[in-house]
């Protein structure tokens, strides 16, 4: 402990020995540093606060009708990308910062400085964003903050609206393409239906059942035809006396044929009013008329004078002749029916063979048409949803910006902190002055006490010779001390005055 006190005392005595150099260094540092501190440019901070209200009644009302944009995420992304290079370049143009920038390097430097000085902060969950910018010119700082605020408000809505417009245009192009496909599919389906109307499947029927029904009808008609032909042949045998030759049977008089021909013509007229020309009854009646006319001509041509004409007037023979004519007419009618049913059966059989291919082609065409129709309807619905989503994104009720604090610049600068800098300068000046004396004491050492001399040399110190100061030297030493104290006091007073000046001004 004694050694420590001794060393400290020696250090203080050495510093006192070089006190004038110490006070000079301190004064120089204080004066030069004060000039630098006072000449530092002021740093004004412009700021603005904006509140983004993302709670809108439209969101629950339109849920399910369209894609409701995530406004919170959109605003958060916009706040993080606000300091992107395109936005900063736009700020330089809006605030006229690019007027002084002549080269590309100057513009890049200006954008980099903006990125370093601009700060965007969010206040927790309140969706309150604070934009700050520091600059020497308060008006310029205010203009920069106002530009950033404008870009923030416009960009949050404009980007989403632009994306929605692009989506609507893309879907519109796809809709035009599908309209052409749908029109082509409709035309192809229409032409196929017109070309294969008979072969297309109908509800509640199929070619298998139709073909079976036609086969049953054809079999029934053939059976009835065979019965009618058997009855006709039996009557004919009775008329010919069993010979079976129709050439030897007695001829009926022409008046009877004429009356039957007239009745057949009337019957044909009645049938034509009810049926078409291809109906079996109409066809059979026409054949009966043709046969009666032929018999009439043959009767007139082949009448034999040697035959007993009285036999033709026998009531039984006349009855048989009438029955034979009816049997022949019925047989002709059934023959026409058999031919018609056979034609129907053949046509249905051909159609049943071709129907599967037609049905497969119809199914393919119908499937292609249905796919194009479904895609077209979906695209139309999504286009309407995209339009509604874009309108919803630009709706002021969905996302409201409320400027809490407009861009303002405080009257006093936020920097530099001259009070702290001056205090640090004052402490540094004192430390520098004291440090200079310590360095000089080490560079040019001298023995201040007897104990120090004894420790360094290792020799015993027998005594010390004291200085005998004259009164003039004593007075001179006192004046020197007073001057030093005055300089020290002036040093502290200068610091206090400068601190008071800064405190009152800033």
Coordinates of C-alpha atoms in Angstrom, one line a residue:
X1 CA 0.0 0.0 0.0
X2 CA 2.8 2.3 0.9
X3 CA 4.5 1.6 -2.4
X4 CA 1.3 2.3 -4.3
X5 CA 0.9 5.6 -2.6
X6 CA 4.5 6.4 -3.2
X7 CA 4.2 5.7 -6.9
X8 CA 1.0 7.8 -7.1
X9 CA 2.7 10.6 -5.4
X10 CA 5.6 10.4 -7.8
X11 CA 3.2 10.4 -10.7
X12 CA 1.4 13.5 -9.5
X13 CA 4.7 15.3 -8.9
X14 CA 5.8 14.4 -12.4
X15 CA 2.6 15.7 -13.9
X16 CA 2.9 18.9 -11.9
X17 CA 6.4 19.3 -13.3
X18 CA 4.9 19.3 -16.9
X19 CA 1.7 21.1 -16.0
X20 CA 2.1 23.8 -18.6
X21 CA 2.3 21.3 -21.4
X22 CA -0.7 19.4 -20.0
X23 CA -2.9 22.5 -19.8
X24 CA -1.8 23.6 -23.3
X25 CA -2.7 20.2 -24.8
X26 CA -6.1 20.2 -23.0
X27 CA -6.9 23.8 -24.2
X28 CA -6.0 23.0 -27.8
X29 CA -8.0 19.8 -27.8
X30 CA -11.0 21.6 -26.3
X31 CA -10.9 24.5 -28.7
X32 CA -10.3 22.5 -31.8
X33 CA -12.9 19.8 -30.8
X34 CA -15.5 22.4 -29.9
X35 CA -15.2 24.0 -33.3
X36 CA -15.6 20.6 -34.9
X37 CA -18.6 19.8 -32.7
X38 CA -20.3 23.1 -33.4
X39 CA -19.7 22.8 -37.2
X40 CA -21.3 19.4 -37.4
X41 CA -24.4 19.5 -39.6
X42 CA -27.8 19.2 -37.9
X43 CA -29.7 16.0 -38.4
X44 CA -33.5 16.5 -38.6
X45 CA -35.8 13.6 -38.5
X46 CA -39.1 13.7 -40.5
X47 CA -41.7 11.1 -39.5
X48 CA -45.2 10.0 -40.2
X49 CA -47.6 7.5 -38.8
X50 CA -50.3 5.6 -40.6
X51 CA -52.9 3.2 -39.4
X52 CA -54.1 0.4 -41.7
X53 CA -57.6 -0.8 -40.9
X54 CA -58.0 -4.3 -42.3
X55 CA -61.2 -5.3 -40.5
X56 CA -64.0 -4.8 -42.9
X57 CA -67.6 -6.1 -42.9
X58 CA -67.2 -7.0 -46.6
X59 CA -64.9 -9.9 -45.9
X60 CA -67.5 -12.2 -44.1
X61 CA -70.2 -11.1 -46.5
X62 CA -68.3 -12.1 -49.6
X63 CA -66.7 -15.2 -48.2
X64 CA -67.5 -18.1 -50.6
X65 CA -68.4 -15.9 -53.5
X66 CA -64.9 -14.9 -54.4
X67 CA -61.3 -15.1 -53.2
X68 CA -61.0 -12.6 -50.4
X69 CA -57.5 -11.2 -50.4
X70 CA -55.3 -11.5 -47.3
X71 CA -55.1 -7.8 -46.5
X72 CA -52.8 -8.2 -43.5
X73 CA -50.3 -10.2 -45.5
X74 CA -50.5 -7.8 -48.4
X75 CA -49.8 -4.8 -46.2
X76 CA -47.0 -6.6 -44.4
X77 CA -45.3 -7.5 -47.7
X78 CA -45.8 -4.0 -49.0
X79 CA -44.2 -2.5 -45.9
X80 CA -41.2 -4.8 -46.3
X81 CA -40.8 -4.1 -50.0
X82 CA -41.3 -0.3 -49.7
X83 CA -37.6 0.2 -49.6
X84 CA -37.0 -1.7 -52.9
X85 CA -34.9 0.0 -55.5
X86 CA -37.7 0.9 -57.9
X87 CA -39.6 2.5 -55.0
X88 CA -36.5 4.5 -53.8
X89 CA -35.9 5.7 -57.4
X90 CA -39.5 6.8 -57.5
X91 CA -39.0 8.7 -54.2
X92 CA -35.9 10.5 -55.7
X93 CA -38.1 11.7 -58.6
X94 CA -41.0 12.7 -56.4
X95 CA -38.9 14.6 -54.0
X96 CA -36.6 16.1 -56.7
X97 CA -33.5 14.5 -55.2
X98 CA -32.3 13.4 -58.6
X99 CA -31.8 16.9 -59.9
X100 CA -28.2 17.1 -58.5
X101 CA -27.4 13.6 -59.6
X102 CA -25.7 13.9 -63.0
X103 CA -24.2 10.4 -63.4
X104 CA -25.4 6.9 -62.8
X105 CA -23.0 6.6 -59.9
X106 CA -24.4 9.6 -58.2
X107 CA -27.9 8.2 -58.6
X108 CA -26.8 4.9 -57.1
X109 CA -25.2 6.6 -54.2
X110 CA -28.3 8.7 -53.6
X111 CA -30.5 5.5 -53.6
X112 CA -28.1 3.8 -51.1
X113 CA -28.2 6.8 -48.8
X114 CA -31.9 6.8 -48.8
X115 CA -32.0 3.1 -48.0
X116 CA -29.8 3.6 -45.0
X117 CA -31.6 6.7 -43.6
X118 CA -35.2 5.5 -44.1
X119 CA -36.7 3.4 -41.3
X120 CA -40.1 1.7 -41.3
X121 CA -41.4 0.2 -38.1
X122 CA -44.6 -1.5 -37.1
X123 CA -46.3 -1.1 -33.7
X124 CA -47.0 -4.7 -32.6
X125 CA -50.5 -5.9 -33.5
X126 CA -52.0 -2.5 -33.9
X127 CA -51.2 -2.2 -37.7
X128 CA -49.6 1.2 -37.1
X129 CA -46.6 1.9 -39.3
X130 CA -44.1 4.6 -38.7
X131 CA -41.9 6.0 -41.5
X132 CA -38.9 8.1 -40.5
X133 CA -36.1 9.8 -42.5
X134 CA -33.1 11.8 -41.3
X135 CA -31.6 14.6 -43.4
X136 CA -29.9 18.0 -42.9
X137 CA -32.7 19.7 -44.8
X138 CA -36.0 19.5 -42.8
X139 CA -38.1 20.4 -45.9
X140 CA -36.4 17.7 -47.9
X141 CA -36.9 15.1 -45.2
X142 CA -40.6 16.0 -45.0
X143 CA -40.9 15.6 -48.8
X144 CA -39.2 12.2 -48.7
X145 CA -41.6 10.9 -46.0
X146 CA -44.6 12.2 -47.8
X147 CA -43.5 10.4 -51.0
X148 CA -43.0 7.2 -49.1
X149 CA -46.4 7.6 -47.5
X150 CA -48.0 8.1 -51.0
X151 CA -46.2 5.0 -52.4
X152 CA -47.2 2.9 -49.4
X153 CA -50.9 3.8 -49.7
X154 CA -51.1 3.5 -53.5
X155 CA -48.9 0.4 -53.8
X156 CA -51.0 -1.7 -51.3
X157 CA -54.0 -1.4 -53.6
X158 CA -52.5 -0.9 -57.0
X159 CA -50.4 -4.1 -57.1
X160 CA -53.4 -6.3 -56.2
X161 CA -55.6 -4.5 -58.7
X162 CA -53.0 -4.9 -61.5
X163 CA -52.6 -8.7 -60.7
X164 CA -56.4 -9.1 -60.8
X165 CA -56.6 -7.3 -64.2
X166 CA -53.9 -9.6 -65.6
X167 CA -55.8 -12.6 -64.4
X168 CA -59.0 -11.4 -65.9
X169 CA -57.3 -10.8 -69.3
X170 CA -55.7 -14.2 -69.2
X171 CA -59.0 -15.9 -68.4
X172 CA -60.8 -13.8 -71.1
X173 CA -58.3 -15.2 -73.7
X174 CA -59.0 -18.7 -72.5
X175 CA -62.7 -18.1 -72.7
X176 CA -62.5 -17.0 -76.3
X177 CA -60.5 -20.1 -77.2
X178 CA -63.1 -22.3 -75.5
X179 CA -65.9 -20.5 -77.2
X180 CA -64.5 -21.5 -80.5
X181 CA -64.0 -25.1 -79.3
X182 CA -67.6 -25.2 -77.9
X183 CA -69.0 -23.8 -81.2
X184 CA -67.1 -26.4 -83.3
X185 CA -68.3 -29.2 -80.9
X186 CA -71.9 -28.0 -81.1
X187 CA -71.8 -27.9 -84.9
X188 CA -70.2 -31.4 -85.1
X189 CA -72.8 -32.8 -82.7
X190 CA -75.6 -31.2 -84.7
X191 CA -74.4 -32.5 -88.0
X192 CA -73.9 -36.0 -86.6
X193 CA -77.5 -36.0 -85.2
X194 CA -78.9 -34.9 -88.5
X195 CA -76.9 -37.6 -90.4
X196 CA -77.6 -40.4 -88.0
X197 CA -81.0 -39.5 -86.6
X198 CA -82.4 -43.0 -87.1
X199 CA -79.4 -44.8 -85.5
X200 CA -79.2 -42.6 -82.4
X201 CA -80.3 -44.3 -79.1
X202 CA -83.6 -43.2 -77.7
X203 CA -84.7 -43.3 -74.1
X204 CA -86.7 -46.4 -73.2
X205 CA -85.9 -48.4 -76.3
X206 CA -83.0 -50.4 -77.9
X207 CA -82.4 -52.2 -81.1
X208 CA -82.5 -55.6 -79.5
X209 CA -86.1 -55.3 -78.4
X210 CA -87.1 -53.6 -81.6
X211 CA -85.5 -56.4 -83.6
X212 CA -87.2 -59.0 -81.6
X213 CA -90.6 -57.3 -82.0
X214 CA -90.1 -57.0 -85.7
X215 CA -89.2 -60.7 -85.9
X216 CA -92.4 -61.6 -84.0
X217 CA -94.5 -59.5 -86.2
X218 CA -92.9 -61.0 -89.3
X219 CA -93.5 -64.5 -88.1
X220 CA -97.1 -63.7 -87.2
X221 CA -97.7 -62.1 -90.7
X222 CA -96.2 -65.2 -92.4
X223 CA -98.4 -67.5 -90.5
X224 CA -101.5 -65.5 -91.4
X225 CA -100.3 -65.4 -95.0
X226 CA -99.9 -69.2 -95.1
X227 CA -103.4 -69.6 -93.6
X228 CA -104.9 -67.2 -96.1
X229 CA -103.2 -69.0 -99.0
X230 CA -104.5 -72.4 -97.8
X231 CA -108.1 -71.0 -97.6
X232 CA -107.8 -69.5 -101.1
X233 CA -106.5 -72.8 -102.6
X234 CA -109.3 -74.7 -100.9
X235 CA -112.0 -72.4 -102.4
X236 CA -110.3 -72.6 -105.8
X237 CA -110.4 -76.4 -105.8
X238 CA -114.1 -76.3 -105.1
X239 CA -114.7 -74.0 -108.0
X240 CA -112.6 -76.1 -110.5
X241 CA -114.0 -79.4 -109.4
X242 CA -110.9 -80.6 -107.8
X243 CA -108.7 -80.0 -110.7
X244 CA -106.9 -77.2 -109.1
X245 CA -106.6 -75.3 -112.4
X246 CA -107.9 -71.8 -112.3
X247 CA -108.1 -71.7 -116.1
X248 CA -111.0 -74.2 -116.2
X249 CA -113.1 -72.5 -113.6
X250 CA -116.3 -70.8 -114.9
X251 CA -116.1 -67.2 -115.6
X252 CA -118.1 -64.7 -113.7
X253 CA -120.1 -62.2 -115.7
X254 CA -118.6 -58.8 -116.2
X255 CA -121.3 -56.9 -114.2
X256 CA -120.3 -58.7 -111.0
X257 CA -116.6 -57.9 -111.5
X258 CA -117.5 -54.3 -112.2
X259 CA -119.5 -54.0 -108.9
X260 CA -116.6 -55.5 -106.9
X261 CA -114.1 -53.2 -108.8
X262 CA -116.2 -50.2 -107.9
X263 CA -116.4 -51.3 -104.2
X264 CA -112.6 -51.9 -104.1
X265 CA -111.9 -48.4 -105.5
X266 CA -114.2 -46.8 -102.9
X267 CA -112.4 -48.8 -100.2
X268 CA -109.0 -47.6 -101.5
X269 CA -110.2 -44.0 -101.3
X270 CA -111.2 -44.5 -97.7
X271 CA -107.9 -46.2 -96.8
X272 CA -105.9 -43.4 -98.3
X273 CA -107.6 -40.9 -96.1
X274 CA -106.4 -42.9 -93.0
X275 CA -103.0 -44.4 -94.0
X276 CA -100.1 -43.8 -96.2
X277 CA -99.4 -45.4 -99.6
X278 CA -97.1 -48.0 -97.9
X279 CA -99.6 -49.3 -95.5
X280 CA -100.3 -53.0 -96.0
X281 CA -104.1 -52.5 -96.4
X282 CA -103.6 -49.8 -99.0
X283 CA -101.1 -52.0 -100.9
X284 CA -103.4 -55.1 -100.7
X285 CA -106.4 -53.1 -102.0
X286 CA -104.4 -51.8 -104.9
X287 CA -103.4 -55.3 -105.7
X288 CA -107.0 -56.4 -105.5
X289 CA -108.0 -53.6 -107.9
X290 CA -105.3 -54.6 -110.3
X291 CA -106.4 -58.3 -110.1
X292 CA -110.1 -57.4 -110.7
X293 CA -109.2 -55.3 -113.7
X294 CA -107.0 -58.2 -115.1
X295 CA -109.8 -60.7 -114.5
X296 CA -112.2 -58.4 -116.3
X297 CA -110.0 -58.2 -119.3
X298 CA -109.3 -62.0 -119.3
X299 CA -113.1 -62.7 -118.9
X300 CA -113.8 -60.7 -121.9
X301 CA -111.0 -62.3 -123.9
X302 CA -111.4 -65.9 -122.9
X303 CA -115.1 -66.2 -122.8
X304 CA -116.0 -69.7 -124.3
X305 CA -119.3 -69.9 -126.2
X306 CA -119.6 -73.7 -125.6
X307 CA -119.7 -73.5 -121.9
X308 CA -123.1 -73.7 -120.3
X309 CA -123.7 -70.1 -119.2
X310 CA -126.3 -71.2 -116.7
X311 CA -123.7 -72.7 -114.5
X312 CA -122.3 -69.3 -113.8
X313 CA -125.6 -68.2 -112.4
X314 CA -125.7 -70.9 -109.8
X315 CA -126.0 -69.4 -106.3
X316 CA -123.4 -71.7 -104.9
X317 CA -120.9 -70.9 -107.6
X318 CA -121.5 -67.2 -107.2
X319 CA -120.9 -67.6 -103.5
X320 CA -117.7 -69.5 -104.0
X321 CA -116.5 -66.9 -106.6
X322 CA -117.1 -64.2 -104.1
X323 CA -115.3 -66.1 -101.4
X324 CA -112.4 -66.8 -103.7
X325 CA -112.1 -63.1 -104.6
X326 CA -112.1 -62.2 -100.8
X327 CA -109.5 -64.9 -100.1
X328 CA -107.2 -63.7 -102.9
X329 CA -107.6 -60.1 -101.7
X330 CA -106.7 -61.1 -98.1
X331 CA -103.8 -63.2 -99.3
X332 CA -102.5 -60.3 -101.4
X333 CA -102.9 -57.9 -98.4
X334 CA -101.1 -60.3 -96.1
X335 CA -98.3 -60.8 -98.7
X336 CA -97.8 -57.0 -98.7
X337 CA -97.7 -57.0 -94.9
X338 CA -95.2 -59.8 -94.9
X339 CA -93.0 -58.0 -97.4
X340 CA -93.3 -54.8 -95.3
X341 CA -92.4 -56.6 -92.1
X342 CA -89.5 -58.3 -93.8
X343 CA -88.2 -55.0 -95.0
X344 CA -88.5 -53.5 -91.5
X345 CA -86.7 -56.5 -90.0
X346 CA -83.9 -56.3 -92.5
X347 CA -83.6 -52.5 -91.9
X348 CA -83.6 -52.9 -88.1
X349 CA -81.0 -55.7 -88.4
X350 CA -78.7 -53.5 -90.5
X351 CA -79.2 -50.6 -88.0
X352 CA -78.5 -52.8 -85.0
X353 CA -75.2 -53.7 -86.6
X354 CA -74.3 -50.1 -87.3
X355 CA -75.8 -48.6 -84.1
X356 CA -72.9 -49.5 -81.7
X357 CA -70.4 -47.6 -83.8
X358 CA -72.8 -44.6 -84.2
X359 CA -73.5 -44.7 -80.5
X360 CA -69.8 -44.7 -79.7
X361 CA -69.1 -41.8 -82.0
X362 CA -72.1 -39.9 -80.5
X363 CA -70.8 -40.6 -77.0
X364 CA -67.3 -39.3 -77.9
X365 CA -68.7 -36.2 -79.5
X366 CA -71.1 -35.6 -76.6
X367 CA -68.2 -36.1 -74.1
X368 CA -66.0 -33.6 -75.9
X369 CA -68.8 -31.1 -76.0
X370 CA -69.6 -31.6 -72.3
X371 CA -65.9 -31.1 -71.4
X372 CA -65.7 -27.9 -73.4
X373 CA -69.0 -26.7 -72.0
X374 CA -67.9 -27.4 -68.4
X375 CA -64.5 -25.7 -68.9
X376 CA -66.2 -22.7 -70.5
X377 CA -68.7 -22.3 -67.6
X378 CA -65.9 -22.7 -65.0
X379 CA -63.8 -20.1 -66.8
X380 CA -66.7 -17.7 -67.0
X381 CA -67.4 -18.1 -63.3
X382 CA -63.8 -17.6 -62.4
X383 CA -63.5 -14.5 -64.6
X384 CA -66.4 -13.0 -62.7
X385 CA -64.8 -14.1 -59.4
X386 CA -61.5 -12.5 -60.5
X387 CA -63.3 -9.2 -61.4
X388 CA -65.1 -9.2 -58.1
X389 CA -61.8 -9.9 -56.3
X390 CA -60.1 -7.1 -58.1
X391 CA -63.0 -4.7 -57.3
X392 CA -62.9 -6.0 -53.7
X393 CA -59.1 -5.3 -53.5
X394 CA -59.6 -1.7 -54.6
X395 CA -62.6 -1.1 -52.4
X396 CA -61.9 1.6 -49.8
X397 CA -64.0 -0.2 -47.3
X398 CA -61.9 -3.3 -47.4
X399 CA -58.6 -1.6 -46.4
X400 CA -58.7 1.9 -44.9
X401 CA -55.6 4.0 -44.5
X402 CA -55.7 6.6 -41.7
X403 CA -52.9 9.0 -41.4
X404 CA -52.4 9.4 -37.6
X405 CA -49.5 11.8 -37.9
X406 CA -48.9 13.6 -41.2
X407 CA -45.2 14.1 -42.2
X408 CA -43.7 16.5 -39.7
X409 CA -40.2 17.7 -38.9
X410 CA -39.5 18.8 -35.2
X411 CA -38.0 22.3 -34.8
X412 CA -35.0 20.9 -33.0
X413 CA -32.6 18.4 -34.7
X414 CA -32.3 14.9 -33.4
X415 CA -28.6 14.9 -33.9
X416 CA -25.8 15.1 -33.5
X417 CA -25.9 15.0 -29.7
X418 CA -23.5 17.9 -29.1
X419 CA -23.9 17.9 -25.3
X420 CA -22.6 14.4 -25.1
X421 CA -19.9 15.0 -27.7
X422 CA -18.7 18.1 -25.8
X423 CA -18.6 16.2 -22.5
X424 CA -16.6 13.4 -24.1
X425 CA -14.4 16.1 -25.7
X426 CA -13.9 17.7 -22.2
X427 CA -12.9 14.4 -20.6
X428 CA -10.7 13.5 -23.5
X429 CA -8.9 16.8 -23.3
X430 CA -8.2 16.4 -19.6
X431 CA -7.0 12.8 -20.2
X432 CA -4.8 13.8 -23.0
X433 CA -3.2 16.6 -21.0
X434 CA -2.5 14.2 -18.1
X435 CA -1.3 11.5 -20.5
X436 CA 1.2 13.8 -22.1
X437 CA 2.8 14.5 -18.6
X438 CA 2.9 10.8 -17.9
X439 CA 4.6 10.1 -21.2
X440 CA 7.1 12.8 -20.7
X441 CA 7.8 11.6 -17.1
X442 CA 8.7 8.2 -18.6
X443 CA 10.7 9.6 -21.5
X444 CA 12.7 12.0 -19.4
X445 CA 12.6 10.5 -15.9
X446 CA 13.8 12.3 -12.8
X447 CA 14.0 11.4 -9.2
X448 CA 11.4 13.2 -7.1
X449 CA 12.0 11.6 -3.7
X450 CA 15.0 10.0 -1.9
X451 CA 13.2 6.7 -1.6
X452 CA 12.8 6.5 -5.4
X453 CA 16.5 7.3 -5.9
X454 CA 17.4 4.6 -3.4
X455 CA 15.2 2.0 -5.1
X456 CA 16.6 2.7 -8.5
X457 CA 20.3 2.8 -7.6
X458 CA 20.3 0.4 -4.7
X459 CA 22.7 2.7 -2.8
X460 CA 22.0 4.2 0.6
X461 CA 21.0 7.9 0.5
X462 CA 22.9 9.8 3.2
X463 CA 20.9 13.1 2.9
X464 CA 19.3 15.7 0.6
X465 CA 20.3 19.3 -0.1
X466 CA 17.2 21.7 0.1
X467 CA 16.7 24.6 -2.3
X468 CA 17.0 28.0 -0.7
X469 CA 14.5 30.1 -2.7
X470 CA 14.8 33.9 -2.6
X471 CA 11.7 36.1 -2.1
X472 CA 11.6 37.0 -5.8
X473 CA 11.7 33.4 -6.9
X474 CA 9.0 32.6 -4.3
X475 CA 6.8 35.4 -5.6
X476 CA 7.5 34.2 -9.2
X477 CA 6.5 30.6 -8.3
X478 CA 3.3 31.8 -6.6
X479 CA 2.3 33.9 -9.7
X480 CA 3.0 30.8 -11.9
X481 CA 0.7 28.7 -9.7
X482 CA -2.0 31.4 -9.9
X483 CA -1.8 31.5 -13.6
X484 CA -2.1 27.8 -13.9
X485 CA -5.1 27.7 -11.6
X486 CA -6.6 30.5 -13.6
X487 CA -6.1 28.5 -16.8
X488 CA -7.6 25.4 -15.2
X489 CA -10.6 27.4 -14.0
X490 CA -11.0 29.1 -17.4
X491 CA -10.9 25.6 -18.9
X492 CA -13.8 24.4 -16.8
X493 CA -15.7 27.7 -17.3
X494 CA -15.3 27.4 -21.0
X495 CA -16.8 23.9 -20.9
X496 CA -19.7 25.1 -18.7
X497 CA -20.4 28.0 -21.0
X498 CA -20.5 25.9 -24.1
X499 CA -22.7 23.3 -22.4
X500 CA -25.1 26.1 -21.3
X501 CA -25.1 27.5 -24.9
X502 CA -25.9 24.2 -26.4
X503 CA -28.6 23.5 -23.8
X504 CA -30.3 26.8 -24.4
X505 CA -30.1 26.6 -28.2
X506 CA -31.0 22.9 -28.7

